[in-house]
mmCIF file of C-alpha atoms in Angstrom:
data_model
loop_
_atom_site.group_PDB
_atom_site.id
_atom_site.type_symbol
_atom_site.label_atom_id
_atom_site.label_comp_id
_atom_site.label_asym_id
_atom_site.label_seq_id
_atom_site.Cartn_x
_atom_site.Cartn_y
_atom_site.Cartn_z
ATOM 1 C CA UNK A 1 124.697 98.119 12.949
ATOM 2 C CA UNK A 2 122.017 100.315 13.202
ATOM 3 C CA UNK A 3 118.548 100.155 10.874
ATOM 4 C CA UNK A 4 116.107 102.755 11.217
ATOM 5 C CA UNK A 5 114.534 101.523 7.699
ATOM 6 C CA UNK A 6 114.815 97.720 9.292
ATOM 7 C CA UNK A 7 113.037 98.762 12.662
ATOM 8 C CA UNK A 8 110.169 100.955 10.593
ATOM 9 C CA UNK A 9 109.170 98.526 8.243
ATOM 10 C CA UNK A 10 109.451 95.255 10.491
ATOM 11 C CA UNK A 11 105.427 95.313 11.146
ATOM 12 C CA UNK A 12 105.536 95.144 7.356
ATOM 13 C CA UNK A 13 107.700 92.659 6.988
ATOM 14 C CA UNK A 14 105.942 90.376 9.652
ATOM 15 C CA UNK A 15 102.528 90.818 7.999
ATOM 16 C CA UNK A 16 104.508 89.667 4.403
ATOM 17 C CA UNK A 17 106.236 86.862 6.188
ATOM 18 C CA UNK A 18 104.928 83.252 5.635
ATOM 19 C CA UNK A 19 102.462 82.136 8.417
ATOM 20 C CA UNK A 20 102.685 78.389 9.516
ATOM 21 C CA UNK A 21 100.562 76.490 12.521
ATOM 22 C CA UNK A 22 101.980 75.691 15.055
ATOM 23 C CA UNK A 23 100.621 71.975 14.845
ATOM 24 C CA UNK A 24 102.868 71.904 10.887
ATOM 25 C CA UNK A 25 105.986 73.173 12.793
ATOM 26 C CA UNK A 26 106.004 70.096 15.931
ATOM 27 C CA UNK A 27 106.588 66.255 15.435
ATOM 28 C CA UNK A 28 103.115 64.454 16.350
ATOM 29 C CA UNK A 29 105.414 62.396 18.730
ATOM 30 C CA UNK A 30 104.210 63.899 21.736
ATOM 31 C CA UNK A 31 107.905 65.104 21.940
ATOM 32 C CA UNK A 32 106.577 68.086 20.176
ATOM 33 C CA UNK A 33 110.257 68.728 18.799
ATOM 34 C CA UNK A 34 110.447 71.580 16.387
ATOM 35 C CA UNK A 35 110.833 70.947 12.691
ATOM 36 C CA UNK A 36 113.442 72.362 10.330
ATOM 37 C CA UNK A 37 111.625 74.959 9.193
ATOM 38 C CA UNK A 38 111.632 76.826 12.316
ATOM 39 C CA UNK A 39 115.225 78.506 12.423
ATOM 40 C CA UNK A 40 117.661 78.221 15.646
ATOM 41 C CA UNK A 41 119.233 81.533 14.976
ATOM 42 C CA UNK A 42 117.979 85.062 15.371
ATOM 43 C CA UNK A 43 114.946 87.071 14.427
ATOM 44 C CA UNK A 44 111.821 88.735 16.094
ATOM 45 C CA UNK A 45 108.550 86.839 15.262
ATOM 46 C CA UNK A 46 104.782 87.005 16.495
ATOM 47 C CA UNK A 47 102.035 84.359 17.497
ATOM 48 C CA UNK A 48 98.955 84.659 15.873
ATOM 49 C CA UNK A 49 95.374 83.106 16.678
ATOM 50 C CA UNK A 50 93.938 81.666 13.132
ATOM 51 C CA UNK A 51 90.490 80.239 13.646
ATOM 52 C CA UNK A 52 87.209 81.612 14.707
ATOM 53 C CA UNK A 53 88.049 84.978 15.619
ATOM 54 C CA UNK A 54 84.885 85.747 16.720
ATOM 55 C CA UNK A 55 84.434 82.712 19.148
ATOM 56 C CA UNK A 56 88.137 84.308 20.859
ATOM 57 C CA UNK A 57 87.044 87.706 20.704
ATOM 58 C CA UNK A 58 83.899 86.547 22.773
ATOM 59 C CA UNK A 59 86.057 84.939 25.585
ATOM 60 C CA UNK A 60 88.335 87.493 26.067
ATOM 61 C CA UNK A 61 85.724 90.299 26.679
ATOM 62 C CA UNK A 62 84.506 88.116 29.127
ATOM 63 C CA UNK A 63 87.733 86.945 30.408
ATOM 64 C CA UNK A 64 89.009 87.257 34.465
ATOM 65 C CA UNK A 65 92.750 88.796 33.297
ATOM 66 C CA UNK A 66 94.297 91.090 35.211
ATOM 67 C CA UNK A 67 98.580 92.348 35.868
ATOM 68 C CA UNK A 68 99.677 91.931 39.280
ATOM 69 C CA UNK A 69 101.598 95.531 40.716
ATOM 70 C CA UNK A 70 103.825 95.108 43.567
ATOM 71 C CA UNK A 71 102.205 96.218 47.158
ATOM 72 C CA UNK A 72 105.597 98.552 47.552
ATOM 73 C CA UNK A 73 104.208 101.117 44.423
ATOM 74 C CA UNK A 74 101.392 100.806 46.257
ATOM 75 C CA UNK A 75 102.270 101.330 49.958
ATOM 76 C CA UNK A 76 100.179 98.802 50.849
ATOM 77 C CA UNK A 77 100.185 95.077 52.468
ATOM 78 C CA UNK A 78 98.486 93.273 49.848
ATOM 79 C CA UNK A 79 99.739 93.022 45.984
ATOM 80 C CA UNK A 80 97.204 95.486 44.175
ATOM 81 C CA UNK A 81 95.589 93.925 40.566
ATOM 82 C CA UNK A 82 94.869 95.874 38.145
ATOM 83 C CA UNK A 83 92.091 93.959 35.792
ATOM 84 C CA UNK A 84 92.789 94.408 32.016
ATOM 85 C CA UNK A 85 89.417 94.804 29.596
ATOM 86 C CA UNK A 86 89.851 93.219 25.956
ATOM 87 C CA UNK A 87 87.756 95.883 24.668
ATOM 88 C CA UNK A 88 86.787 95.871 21.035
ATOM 89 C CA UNK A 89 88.853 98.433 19.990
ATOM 90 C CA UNK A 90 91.975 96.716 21.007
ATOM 91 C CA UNK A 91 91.108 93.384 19.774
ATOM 92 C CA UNK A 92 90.494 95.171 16.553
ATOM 93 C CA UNK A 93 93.597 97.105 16.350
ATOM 94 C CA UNK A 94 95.620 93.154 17.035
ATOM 95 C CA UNK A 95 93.278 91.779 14.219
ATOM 96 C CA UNK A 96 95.384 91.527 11.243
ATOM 97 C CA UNK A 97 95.329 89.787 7.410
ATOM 98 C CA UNK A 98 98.019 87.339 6.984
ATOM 99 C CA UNK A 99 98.152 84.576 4.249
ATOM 100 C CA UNK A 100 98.486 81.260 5.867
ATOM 101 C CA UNK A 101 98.016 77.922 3.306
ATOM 102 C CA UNK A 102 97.806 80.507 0.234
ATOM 103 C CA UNK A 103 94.529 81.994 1.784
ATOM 104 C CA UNK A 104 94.578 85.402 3.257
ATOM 105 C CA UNK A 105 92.479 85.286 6.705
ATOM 106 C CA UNK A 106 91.913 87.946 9.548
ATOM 107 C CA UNK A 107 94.099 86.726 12.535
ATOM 108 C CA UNK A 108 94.943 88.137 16.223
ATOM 109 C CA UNK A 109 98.111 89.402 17.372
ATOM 110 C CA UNK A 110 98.943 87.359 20.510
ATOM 111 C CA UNK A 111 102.372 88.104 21.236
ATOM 112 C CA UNK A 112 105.481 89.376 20.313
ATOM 113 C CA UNK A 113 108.834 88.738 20.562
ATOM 114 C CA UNK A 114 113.091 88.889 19.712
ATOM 115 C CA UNK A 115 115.439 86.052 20.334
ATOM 116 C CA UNK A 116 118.762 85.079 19.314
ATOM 117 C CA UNK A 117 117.338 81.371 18.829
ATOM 118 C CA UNK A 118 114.131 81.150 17.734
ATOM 119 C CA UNK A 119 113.491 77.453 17.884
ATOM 120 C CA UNK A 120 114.405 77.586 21.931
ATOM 121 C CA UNK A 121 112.534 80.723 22.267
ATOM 122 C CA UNK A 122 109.039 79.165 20.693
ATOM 123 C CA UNK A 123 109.749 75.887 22.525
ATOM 124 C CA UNK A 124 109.634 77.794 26.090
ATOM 125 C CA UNK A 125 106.966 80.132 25.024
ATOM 126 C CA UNK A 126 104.524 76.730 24.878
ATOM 127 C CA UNK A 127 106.156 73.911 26.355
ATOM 128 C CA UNK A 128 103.960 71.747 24.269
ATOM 129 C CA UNK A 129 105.329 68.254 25.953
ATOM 130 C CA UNK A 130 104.192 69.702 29.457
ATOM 131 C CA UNK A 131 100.649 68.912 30.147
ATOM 132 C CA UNK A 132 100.498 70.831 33.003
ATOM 133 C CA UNK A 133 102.704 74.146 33.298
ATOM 134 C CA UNK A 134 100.736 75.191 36.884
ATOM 135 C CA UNK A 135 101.833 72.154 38.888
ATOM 136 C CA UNK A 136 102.675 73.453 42.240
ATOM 137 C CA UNK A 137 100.198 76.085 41.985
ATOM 138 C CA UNK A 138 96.890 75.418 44.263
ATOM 139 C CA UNK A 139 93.891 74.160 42.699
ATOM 140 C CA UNK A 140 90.482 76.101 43.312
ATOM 141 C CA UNK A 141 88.537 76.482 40.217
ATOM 142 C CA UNK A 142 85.375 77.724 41.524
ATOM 143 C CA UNK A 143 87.018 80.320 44.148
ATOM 144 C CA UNK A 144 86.065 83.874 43.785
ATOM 145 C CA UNK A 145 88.201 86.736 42.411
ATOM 146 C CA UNK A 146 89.699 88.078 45.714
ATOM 147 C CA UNK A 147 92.797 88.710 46.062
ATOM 148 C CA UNK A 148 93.805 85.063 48.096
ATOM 149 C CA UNK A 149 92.761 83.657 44.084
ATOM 150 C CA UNK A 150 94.449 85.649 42.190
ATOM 151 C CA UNK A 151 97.395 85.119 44.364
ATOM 152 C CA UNK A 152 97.468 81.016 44.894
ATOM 153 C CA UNK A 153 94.941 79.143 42.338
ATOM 154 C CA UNK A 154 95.707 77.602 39.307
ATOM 155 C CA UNK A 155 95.638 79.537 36.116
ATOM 156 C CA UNK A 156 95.946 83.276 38.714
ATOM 157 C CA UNK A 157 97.625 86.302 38.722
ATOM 158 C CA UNK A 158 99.757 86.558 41.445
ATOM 159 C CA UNK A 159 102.439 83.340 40.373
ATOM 160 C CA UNK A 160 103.162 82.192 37.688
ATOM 161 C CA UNK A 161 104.784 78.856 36.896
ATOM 162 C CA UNK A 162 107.592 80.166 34.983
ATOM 163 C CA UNK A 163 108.696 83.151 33.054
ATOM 164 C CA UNK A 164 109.545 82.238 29.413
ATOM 165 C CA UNK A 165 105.775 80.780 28.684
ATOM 166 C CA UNK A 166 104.479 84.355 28.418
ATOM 167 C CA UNK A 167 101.896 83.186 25.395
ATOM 168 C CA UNK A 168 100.776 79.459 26.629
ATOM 169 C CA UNK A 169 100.331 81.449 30.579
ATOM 170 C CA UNK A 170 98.544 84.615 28.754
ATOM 171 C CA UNK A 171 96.052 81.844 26.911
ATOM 172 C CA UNK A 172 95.515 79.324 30.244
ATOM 173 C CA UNK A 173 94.768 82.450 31.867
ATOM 174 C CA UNK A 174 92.109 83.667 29.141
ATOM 175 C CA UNK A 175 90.865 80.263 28.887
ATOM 176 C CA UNK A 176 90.908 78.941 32.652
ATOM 177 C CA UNK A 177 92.084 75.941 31.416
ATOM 178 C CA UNK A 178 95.415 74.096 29.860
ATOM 179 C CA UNK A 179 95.592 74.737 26.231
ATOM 180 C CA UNK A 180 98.267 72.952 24.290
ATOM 181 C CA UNK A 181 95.122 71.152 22.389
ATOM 182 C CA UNK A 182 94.257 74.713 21.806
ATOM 183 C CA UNK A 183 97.301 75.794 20.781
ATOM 184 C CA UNK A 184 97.940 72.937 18.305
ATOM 185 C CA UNK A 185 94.552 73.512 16.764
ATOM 186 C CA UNK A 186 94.582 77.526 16.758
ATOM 187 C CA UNK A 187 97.821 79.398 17.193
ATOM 188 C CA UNK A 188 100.170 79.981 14.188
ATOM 189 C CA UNK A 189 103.991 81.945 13.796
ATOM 190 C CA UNK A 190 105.438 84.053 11.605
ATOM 191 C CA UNK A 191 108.765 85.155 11.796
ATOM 192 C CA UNK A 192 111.466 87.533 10.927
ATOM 193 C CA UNK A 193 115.118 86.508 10.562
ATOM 194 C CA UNK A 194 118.137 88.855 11.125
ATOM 195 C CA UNK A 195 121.186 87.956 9.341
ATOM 196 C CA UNK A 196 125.022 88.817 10.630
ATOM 197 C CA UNK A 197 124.575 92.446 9.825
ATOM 198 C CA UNK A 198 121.137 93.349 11.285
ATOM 199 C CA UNK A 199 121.682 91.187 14.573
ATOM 200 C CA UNK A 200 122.328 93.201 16.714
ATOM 201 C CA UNK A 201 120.971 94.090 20.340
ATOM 202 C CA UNK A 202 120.050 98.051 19.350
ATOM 203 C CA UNK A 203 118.013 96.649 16.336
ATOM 204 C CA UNK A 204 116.319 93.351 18.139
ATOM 205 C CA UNK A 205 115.396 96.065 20.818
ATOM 206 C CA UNK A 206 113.411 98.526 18.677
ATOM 207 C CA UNK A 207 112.122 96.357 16.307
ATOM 208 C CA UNK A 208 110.399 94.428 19.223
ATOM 209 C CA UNK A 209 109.103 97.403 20.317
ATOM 210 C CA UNK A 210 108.055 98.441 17.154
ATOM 211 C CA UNK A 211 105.921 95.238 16.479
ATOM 212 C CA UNK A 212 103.703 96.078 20.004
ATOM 213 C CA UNK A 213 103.303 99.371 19.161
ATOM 214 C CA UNK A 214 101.900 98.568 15.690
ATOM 215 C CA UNK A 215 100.394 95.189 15.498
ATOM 216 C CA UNK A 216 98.976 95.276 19.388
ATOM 217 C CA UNK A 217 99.726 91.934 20.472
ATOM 218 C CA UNK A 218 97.383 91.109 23.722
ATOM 219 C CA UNK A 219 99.399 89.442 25.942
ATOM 220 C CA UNK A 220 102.718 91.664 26.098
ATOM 221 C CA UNK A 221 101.233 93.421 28.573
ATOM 222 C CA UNK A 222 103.348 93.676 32.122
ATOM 223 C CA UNK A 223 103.484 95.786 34.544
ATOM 224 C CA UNK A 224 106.920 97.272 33.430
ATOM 225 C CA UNK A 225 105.694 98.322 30.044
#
């Protein structure tokens, strides 16, 4: 049913929760299966960059990123892209403390999210056993913004190679290059279970909405929100 007091004080919660790397939670099989620890049943839960904050801060203010907006808002022939600005202010407002290995460190909010399976949900956020997500997508690294690259190249705007890798694509984009080495060495999880009684759509819904609007995650950013 129900939980106002479970929607307001999920942020909280998150913040309190246990933080573990994503390189503890995987097999080293190059499988990349998911370990025990990370449940298959429901909860919200959030990504979180862990090392040199700085270093990421100083990419992303530099960073090509923009949201494609379909061409019919726009009247127009050609998809418009709007470019998004990782200004300070924002990537301080996603900078948070969490304790990770008993040590309480400043981390960034990358994303957030709700499932009913966790485990599957994490697994197609980074598709760690696929070296290359952007396959079929053309390859022209030194092309200039214009529209024609942020429509075709790898690692652009205007397709993406799936649309459940929301955190690996929103990183590959940043970076303008594959990251699962990155991710392994950088990203950690946290997590939120629901039991029987709090799982519910109404409460998955809000509380989702309730960890962007507090904790500022970067790349939960669309063009419907």
């Amino acid at each position: 049913m129900f939980s106002q007091t479970l929607i307001t004080t999920a942020p909280e919660n998150i913040l309190k929760s246990k933080v573990y790397t994503i390189h503890s939670l995987v097999n080293q099989d190059r499988k990349y299966n998911y370990k025990k620890e990370l449940p298959n049943n429901s909860g919200c839960y959030a990504f979180w960059w862990i090392n040199n904050c700085p270093e990421l801060r100083g990419i992303l203010k530099n960073a090509q990123y923009y949201i494609k907006l379909s061409h019919k808002k726009y009247n127009c022939d050609e998809d418009h892209f709007e470019k998004i600005q990782f200004t300070n202010e924002w990537i301080d407002a996603s900078t948070h403390q969490v304790v990770i290995n008993d040590r309480t460190v400043d981390a960034i909010c990358l994303y957030v999210g709700k499932s009913t399976n966790m485990r599957n949900r994490v697994q197609a956020h980074l598709k760690l056993n696929v070296d290359d997500i952007w396959k079929k997508i053309e390859v022209k690294k030194n092309a200039p913004y214009t529209a024609k690259r942020l429509r075709e190249v790898k690692f652009g705007f205007g397709q993406k190679p799936n649309t459940v890798s929301q955190l690996r694509i929103g990183l590959e984009r940043v970076f303008n290059a594959h990251c699962v080495d990155v991710i392994l060495k950088n990203v950690a999880l946290s997590w939120m279970p629901l039991n029987k009684e709090q799982n519910n759509l109404v409460n998955r819904f809000y509380i989702e909405d309730k960890l962007v609007s507090c904790l500022f995650p970067l790349f939960n950013i669309d063009a419907e929100r």
